[in-house]
Coordinates of C-alpha atoms in Angstrom, one line a residue:
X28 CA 0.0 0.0 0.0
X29 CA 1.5 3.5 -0.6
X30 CA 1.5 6.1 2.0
X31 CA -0.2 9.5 2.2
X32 CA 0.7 13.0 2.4
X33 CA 0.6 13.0 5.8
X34 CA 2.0 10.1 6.9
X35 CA 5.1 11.0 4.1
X36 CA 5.9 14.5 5.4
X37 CA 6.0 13.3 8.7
X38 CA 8.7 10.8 7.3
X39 CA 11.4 13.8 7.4
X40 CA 14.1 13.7 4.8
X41 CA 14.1 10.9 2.9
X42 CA 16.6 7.9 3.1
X43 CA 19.3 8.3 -0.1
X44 CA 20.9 5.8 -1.9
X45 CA 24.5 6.2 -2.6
X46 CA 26.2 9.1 -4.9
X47 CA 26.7 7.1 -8.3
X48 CA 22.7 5.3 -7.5
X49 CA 21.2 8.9 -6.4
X50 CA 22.3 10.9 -8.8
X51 CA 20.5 7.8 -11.6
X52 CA 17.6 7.7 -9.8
X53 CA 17.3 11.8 -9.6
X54 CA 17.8 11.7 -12.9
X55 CA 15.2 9.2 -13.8
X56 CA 12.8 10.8 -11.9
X57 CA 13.5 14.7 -13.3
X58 CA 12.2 13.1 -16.8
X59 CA 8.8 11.9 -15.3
X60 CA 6.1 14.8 -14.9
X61 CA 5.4 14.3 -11.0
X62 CA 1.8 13.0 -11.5
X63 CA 3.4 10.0 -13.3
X64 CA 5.6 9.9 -10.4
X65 CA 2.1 9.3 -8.2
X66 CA 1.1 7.0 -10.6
X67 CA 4.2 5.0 -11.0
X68 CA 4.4 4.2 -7.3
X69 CA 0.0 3.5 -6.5
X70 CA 1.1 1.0 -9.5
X71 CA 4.2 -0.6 -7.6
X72 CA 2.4 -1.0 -4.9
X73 CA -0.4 -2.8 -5.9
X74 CA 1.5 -5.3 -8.0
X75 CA 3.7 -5.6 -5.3
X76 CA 0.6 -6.7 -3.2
X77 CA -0.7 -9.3 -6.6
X78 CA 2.3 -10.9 -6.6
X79 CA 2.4 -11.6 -2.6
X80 CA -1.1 -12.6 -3.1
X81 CA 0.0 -15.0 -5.9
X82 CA 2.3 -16.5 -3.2
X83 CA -0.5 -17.4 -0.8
X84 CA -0.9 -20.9 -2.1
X85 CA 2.9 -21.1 -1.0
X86 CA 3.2 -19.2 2.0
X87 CA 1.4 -17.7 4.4
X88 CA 0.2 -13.7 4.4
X89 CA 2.0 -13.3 7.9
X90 CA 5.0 -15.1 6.7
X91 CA 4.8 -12.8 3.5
X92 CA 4.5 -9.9 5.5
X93 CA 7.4 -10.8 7.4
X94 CA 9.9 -11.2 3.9
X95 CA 8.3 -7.9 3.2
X96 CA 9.1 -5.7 6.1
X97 CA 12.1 -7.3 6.8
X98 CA 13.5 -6.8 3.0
X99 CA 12.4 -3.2 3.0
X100 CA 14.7 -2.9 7.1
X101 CA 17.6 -4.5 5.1
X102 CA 16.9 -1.9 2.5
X103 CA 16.9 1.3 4.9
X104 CA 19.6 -0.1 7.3
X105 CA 22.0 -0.2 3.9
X106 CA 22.1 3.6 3.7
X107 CA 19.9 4.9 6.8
X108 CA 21.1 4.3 10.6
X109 CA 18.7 4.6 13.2
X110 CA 19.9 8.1 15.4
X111 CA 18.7 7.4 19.1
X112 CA 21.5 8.8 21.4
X113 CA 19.7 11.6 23.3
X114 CA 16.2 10.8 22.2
X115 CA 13.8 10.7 25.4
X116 CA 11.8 7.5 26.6
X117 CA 9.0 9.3 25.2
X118 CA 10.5 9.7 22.1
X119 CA 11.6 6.1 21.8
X120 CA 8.0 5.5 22.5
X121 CA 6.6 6.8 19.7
X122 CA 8.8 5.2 17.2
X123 CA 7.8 2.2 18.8
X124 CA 4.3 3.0 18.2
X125 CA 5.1 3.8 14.9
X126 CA 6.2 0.9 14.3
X127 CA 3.7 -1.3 16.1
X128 CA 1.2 0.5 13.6
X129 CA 3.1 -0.4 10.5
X130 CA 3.9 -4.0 11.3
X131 CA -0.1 -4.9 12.3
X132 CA -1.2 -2.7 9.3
X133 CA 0.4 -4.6 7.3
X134 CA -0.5 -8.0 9.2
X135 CA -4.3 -6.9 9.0
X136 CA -4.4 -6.2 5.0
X137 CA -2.3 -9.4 4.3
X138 CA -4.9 -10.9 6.3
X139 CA -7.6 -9.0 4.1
X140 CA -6.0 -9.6 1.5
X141 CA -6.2 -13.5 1.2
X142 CA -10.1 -13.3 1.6
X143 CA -11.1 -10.3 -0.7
X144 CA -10.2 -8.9 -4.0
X145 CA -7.7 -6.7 -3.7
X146 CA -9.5 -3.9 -5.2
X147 CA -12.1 -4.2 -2.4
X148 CA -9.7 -4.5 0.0
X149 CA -7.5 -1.3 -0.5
X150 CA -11.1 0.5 -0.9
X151 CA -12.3 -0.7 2.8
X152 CA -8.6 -0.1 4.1
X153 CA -8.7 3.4 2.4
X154 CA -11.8 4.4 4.9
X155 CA -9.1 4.6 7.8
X156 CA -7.2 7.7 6.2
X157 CA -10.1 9.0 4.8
X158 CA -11.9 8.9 8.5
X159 CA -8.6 10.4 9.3
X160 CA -8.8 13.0 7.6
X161 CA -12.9 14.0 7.8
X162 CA -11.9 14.3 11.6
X163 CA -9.0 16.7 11.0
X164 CA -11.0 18.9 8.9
X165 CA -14.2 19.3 10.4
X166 CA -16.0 20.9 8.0
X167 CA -19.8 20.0 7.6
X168 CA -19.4 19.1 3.7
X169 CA -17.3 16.1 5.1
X170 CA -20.4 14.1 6.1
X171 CA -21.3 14.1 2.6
X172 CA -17.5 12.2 2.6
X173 CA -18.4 9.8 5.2
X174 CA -21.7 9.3 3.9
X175 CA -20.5 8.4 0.4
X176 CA -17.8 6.1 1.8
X177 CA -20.1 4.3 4.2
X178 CA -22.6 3.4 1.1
X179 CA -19.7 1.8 -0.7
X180 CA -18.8 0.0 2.2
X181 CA -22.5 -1.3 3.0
X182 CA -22.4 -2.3 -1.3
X183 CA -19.3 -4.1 -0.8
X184 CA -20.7 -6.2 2.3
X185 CA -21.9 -9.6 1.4
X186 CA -26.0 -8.9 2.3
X187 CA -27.3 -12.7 2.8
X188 CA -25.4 -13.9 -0.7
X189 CA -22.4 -15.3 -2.1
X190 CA -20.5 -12.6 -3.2
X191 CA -16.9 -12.4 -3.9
X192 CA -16.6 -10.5 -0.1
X193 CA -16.4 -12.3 3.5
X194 CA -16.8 -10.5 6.3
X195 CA -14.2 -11.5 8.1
X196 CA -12.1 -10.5 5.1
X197 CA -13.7 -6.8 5.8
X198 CA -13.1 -6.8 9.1
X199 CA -9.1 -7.3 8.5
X200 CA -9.5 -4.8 5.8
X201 CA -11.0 -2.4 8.3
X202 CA -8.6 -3.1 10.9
X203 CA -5.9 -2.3 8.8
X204 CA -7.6 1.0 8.0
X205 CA -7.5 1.7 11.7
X206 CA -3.8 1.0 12.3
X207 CA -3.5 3.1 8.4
X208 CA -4.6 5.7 10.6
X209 CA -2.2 5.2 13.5
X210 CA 0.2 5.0 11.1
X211 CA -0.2 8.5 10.0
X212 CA -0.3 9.9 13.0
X213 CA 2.8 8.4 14.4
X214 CA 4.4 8.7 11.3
X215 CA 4.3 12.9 11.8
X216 CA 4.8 12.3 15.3
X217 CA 8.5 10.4 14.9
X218 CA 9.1 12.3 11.8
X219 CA 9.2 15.7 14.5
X220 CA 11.7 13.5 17.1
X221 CA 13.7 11.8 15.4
X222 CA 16.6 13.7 12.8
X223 CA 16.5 12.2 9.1
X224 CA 14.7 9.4 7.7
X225 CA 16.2 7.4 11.0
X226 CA 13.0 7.6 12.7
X227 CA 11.4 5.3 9.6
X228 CA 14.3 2.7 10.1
X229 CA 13.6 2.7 13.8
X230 CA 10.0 1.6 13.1
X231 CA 10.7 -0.5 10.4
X232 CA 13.5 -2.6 12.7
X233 CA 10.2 -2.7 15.3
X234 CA 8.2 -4.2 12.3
X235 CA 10.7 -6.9 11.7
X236 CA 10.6 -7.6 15.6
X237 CA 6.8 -7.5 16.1
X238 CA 6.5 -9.8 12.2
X239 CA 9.4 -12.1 12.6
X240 CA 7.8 -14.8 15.3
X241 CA 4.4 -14.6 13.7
X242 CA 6.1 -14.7 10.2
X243 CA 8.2 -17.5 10.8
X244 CA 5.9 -20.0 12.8
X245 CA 3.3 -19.3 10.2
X246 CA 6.3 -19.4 7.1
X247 CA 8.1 -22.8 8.7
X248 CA 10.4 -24.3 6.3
X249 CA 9.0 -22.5 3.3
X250 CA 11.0 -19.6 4.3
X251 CA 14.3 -21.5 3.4
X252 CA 13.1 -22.4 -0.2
X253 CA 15.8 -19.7 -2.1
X254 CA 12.6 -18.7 -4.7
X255 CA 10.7 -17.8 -1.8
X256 CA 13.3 -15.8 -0.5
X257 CA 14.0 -13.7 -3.3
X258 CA 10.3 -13.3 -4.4
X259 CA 9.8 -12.1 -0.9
X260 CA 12.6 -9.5 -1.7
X261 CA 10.7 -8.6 -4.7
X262 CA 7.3 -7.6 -2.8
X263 CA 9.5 -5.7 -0.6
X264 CA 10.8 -3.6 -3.3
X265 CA 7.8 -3.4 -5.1
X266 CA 5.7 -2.6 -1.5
X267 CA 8.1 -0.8 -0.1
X268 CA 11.4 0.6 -1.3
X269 CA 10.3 1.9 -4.8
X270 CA 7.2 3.4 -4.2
X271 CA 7.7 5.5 -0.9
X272 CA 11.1 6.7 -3.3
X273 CA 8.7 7.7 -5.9
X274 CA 6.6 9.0 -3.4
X275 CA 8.9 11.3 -1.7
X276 CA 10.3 12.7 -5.1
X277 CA 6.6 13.7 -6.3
X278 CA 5.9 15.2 -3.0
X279 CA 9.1 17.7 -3.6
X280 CA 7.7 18.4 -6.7
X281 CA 3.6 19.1 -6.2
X282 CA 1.5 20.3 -3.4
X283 CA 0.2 18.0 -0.6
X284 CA -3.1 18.8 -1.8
X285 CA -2.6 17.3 -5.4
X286 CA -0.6 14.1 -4.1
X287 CA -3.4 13.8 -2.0
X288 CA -6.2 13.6 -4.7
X289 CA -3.7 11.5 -7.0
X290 CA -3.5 8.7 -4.1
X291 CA -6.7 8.6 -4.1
X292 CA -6.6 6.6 -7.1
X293 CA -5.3 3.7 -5.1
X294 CA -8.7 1.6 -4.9
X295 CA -9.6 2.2 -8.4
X296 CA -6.0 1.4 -8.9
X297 CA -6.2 -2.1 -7.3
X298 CA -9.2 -3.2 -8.8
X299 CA -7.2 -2.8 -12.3
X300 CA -4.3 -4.8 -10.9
X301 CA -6.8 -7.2 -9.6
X302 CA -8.8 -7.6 -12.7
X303 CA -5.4 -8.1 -15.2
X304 CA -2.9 -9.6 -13.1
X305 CA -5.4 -11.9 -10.5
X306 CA -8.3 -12.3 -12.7
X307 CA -10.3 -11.2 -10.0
X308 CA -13.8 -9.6 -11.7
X309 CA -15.8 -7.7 -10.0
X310 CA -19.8 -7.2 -10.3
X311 CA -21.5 -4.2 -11.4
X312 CA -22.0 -3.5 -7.9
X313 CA -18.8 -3.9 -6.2
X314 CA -16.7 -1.2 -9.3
X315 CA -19.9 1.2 -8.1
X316 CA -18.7 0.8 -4.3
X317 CA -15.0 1.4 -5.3
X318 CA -15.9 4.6 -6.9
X319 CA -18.2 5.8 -3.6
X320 CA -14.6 5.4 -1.7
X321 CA -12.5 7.0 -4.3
X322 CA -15.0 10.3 -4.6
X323 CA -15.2 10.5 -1.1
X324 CA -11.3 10.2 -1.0
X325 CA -11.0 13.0 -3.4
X326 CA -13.6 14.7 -1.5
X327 CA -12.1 15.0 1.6
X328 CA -8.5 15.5 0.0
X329 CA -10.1 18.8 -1.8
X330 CA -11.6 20.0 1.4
X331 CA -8.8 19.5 3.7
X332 CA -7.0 21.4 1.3

């Protein structure tokens, strides 16, 4: 899943790659408008998540989440050192949160994930930093927002038939709305304590702590098989490393505002990436609920604006 404007600003300064590799990627990146940039990374992402879903049959979403998180710590801890000498308990305390919040997001959506299409789980997940921001804002055209997101959720829920939804796959997806939410908030929170990007290696070493017992007692032997390993990898980068790059560059580049409306995308997004890469078709009804949560997204977005 990619990240918001919030929860990216509150990241600080990015982590860098080296000389020879930053000066490549900036270069790269310089020749895409930003709004491809946006688009580029909602797409990473949600690959990222096909192909871990495509590994299901293989190994388990907590073990994937585990290969994930820990590949994207490797990553960070290769150029980014967590700073913590003269940091307070309290500020230790938040990264830890922060972390705690992206290790069980991404638990919950894995979770989700395995018993929903993805582009219906992104959309209920989505509700968590939309609710986010309805609350922050305050403004009475914002229950026309929650309003429009609650009908898509109430089209997406499987009312006495067999639809492609299950509740408990819902009530993952909304769980990892809630911790989306967290998330955000202790993302600006650490991002203010913590110098650099060190405060996002901090909680993504917490995420590797919290995921590896779960991961590997779900992963068992599995997670020795080399193929597994280094597809792992791959959803890491995919997940992870390239898109919150992308991310960052685009959000140097545009206002909050515009990043913000772009990401909302992401549902609409996933339902693509569903559809061609997991052959997972949707009704009539369930592309109408998607489109409630992504107007509402955009909605808010404007408003908060």
């Amino acid at each position: 899943m990619g990240m918001t404007a919030e929860s990216l600003s509150g990241a600080a300064e990015p982590y860098r790659a080296g000389p020879r590799a930053g000066r490549a990627l900036r270069a790269a990146s310089d020749a895409v408008p930003p709004p491809g940039l946006v688009l580029l990374a909602i797409l990473s992402v949600q690959v990222g998540a096909g192909l871990a879903k495509n590994l299901f049959t293989q190994v388990p979403p907590a073990a994937m989440v585990f290969l994930r998180i820990a590949t994207g710590a490797v990553m960070l801890l290769a150029v980014v050192r967590p700073k913590v000498r003269g940091l307070s308990r309290r500020d230790l305390g938040v990264g830890v949160a922060f972390g705690l919040s992206l290790g069980l997001m991404n638990l919950s959506f894995y979770e989700a994930l395995a018993r929903l299409p993805i582009g219906i789980a992104v959309s209920i997940e989505f509700l968590g930093p939309l609710t986010l921001a309805v609350v922050s804002s305050r403004r009475r055209l914002d229950l026309l927002w929650v309003a429009l997101a609650a009908a898509g959720v109430i089209l997406l829920a499987p009312w006495g038939e067999a639809g492609s939804a299950s509740w408990a796959g819902i009530a993952f997806a909304a769980l990892a709305g809630t911790f989306w939410a967290a998330y955000i908030v202790f993302s600006a929170a650490t991002g203010a304590r913590f110098p650099g990007a060190s405060g996002l290696t901090f909680a993504m070493i917490v995420a590797t702590v919290l995921t590896t017992p779960i991961g590997v007692a779900a992963g068992g032997d599995a997670l020795l098989r080399p193929e597994i390993l280094l597809l792992g990898a791959g959803v890491g980068l995919l997940s992870s490393v390239i898109p919150y790059s992308l991310e960052l560059e685009a959000l140097r580049r545009m206002p909050k505002r515009v990043f913000g409306i772009l990401m909302s995308l992401e549902p609409a997004v996933a339902a693509l990436v569903g559809l061609f890469v997991l052959h997972e078709v949707l009704q009539g009804r369930e592309w109408a609920a998607i489109g409630c949560v992504v107007v509402a997204s955009i909605g808010a977005t404007r408003a908060g604006g």
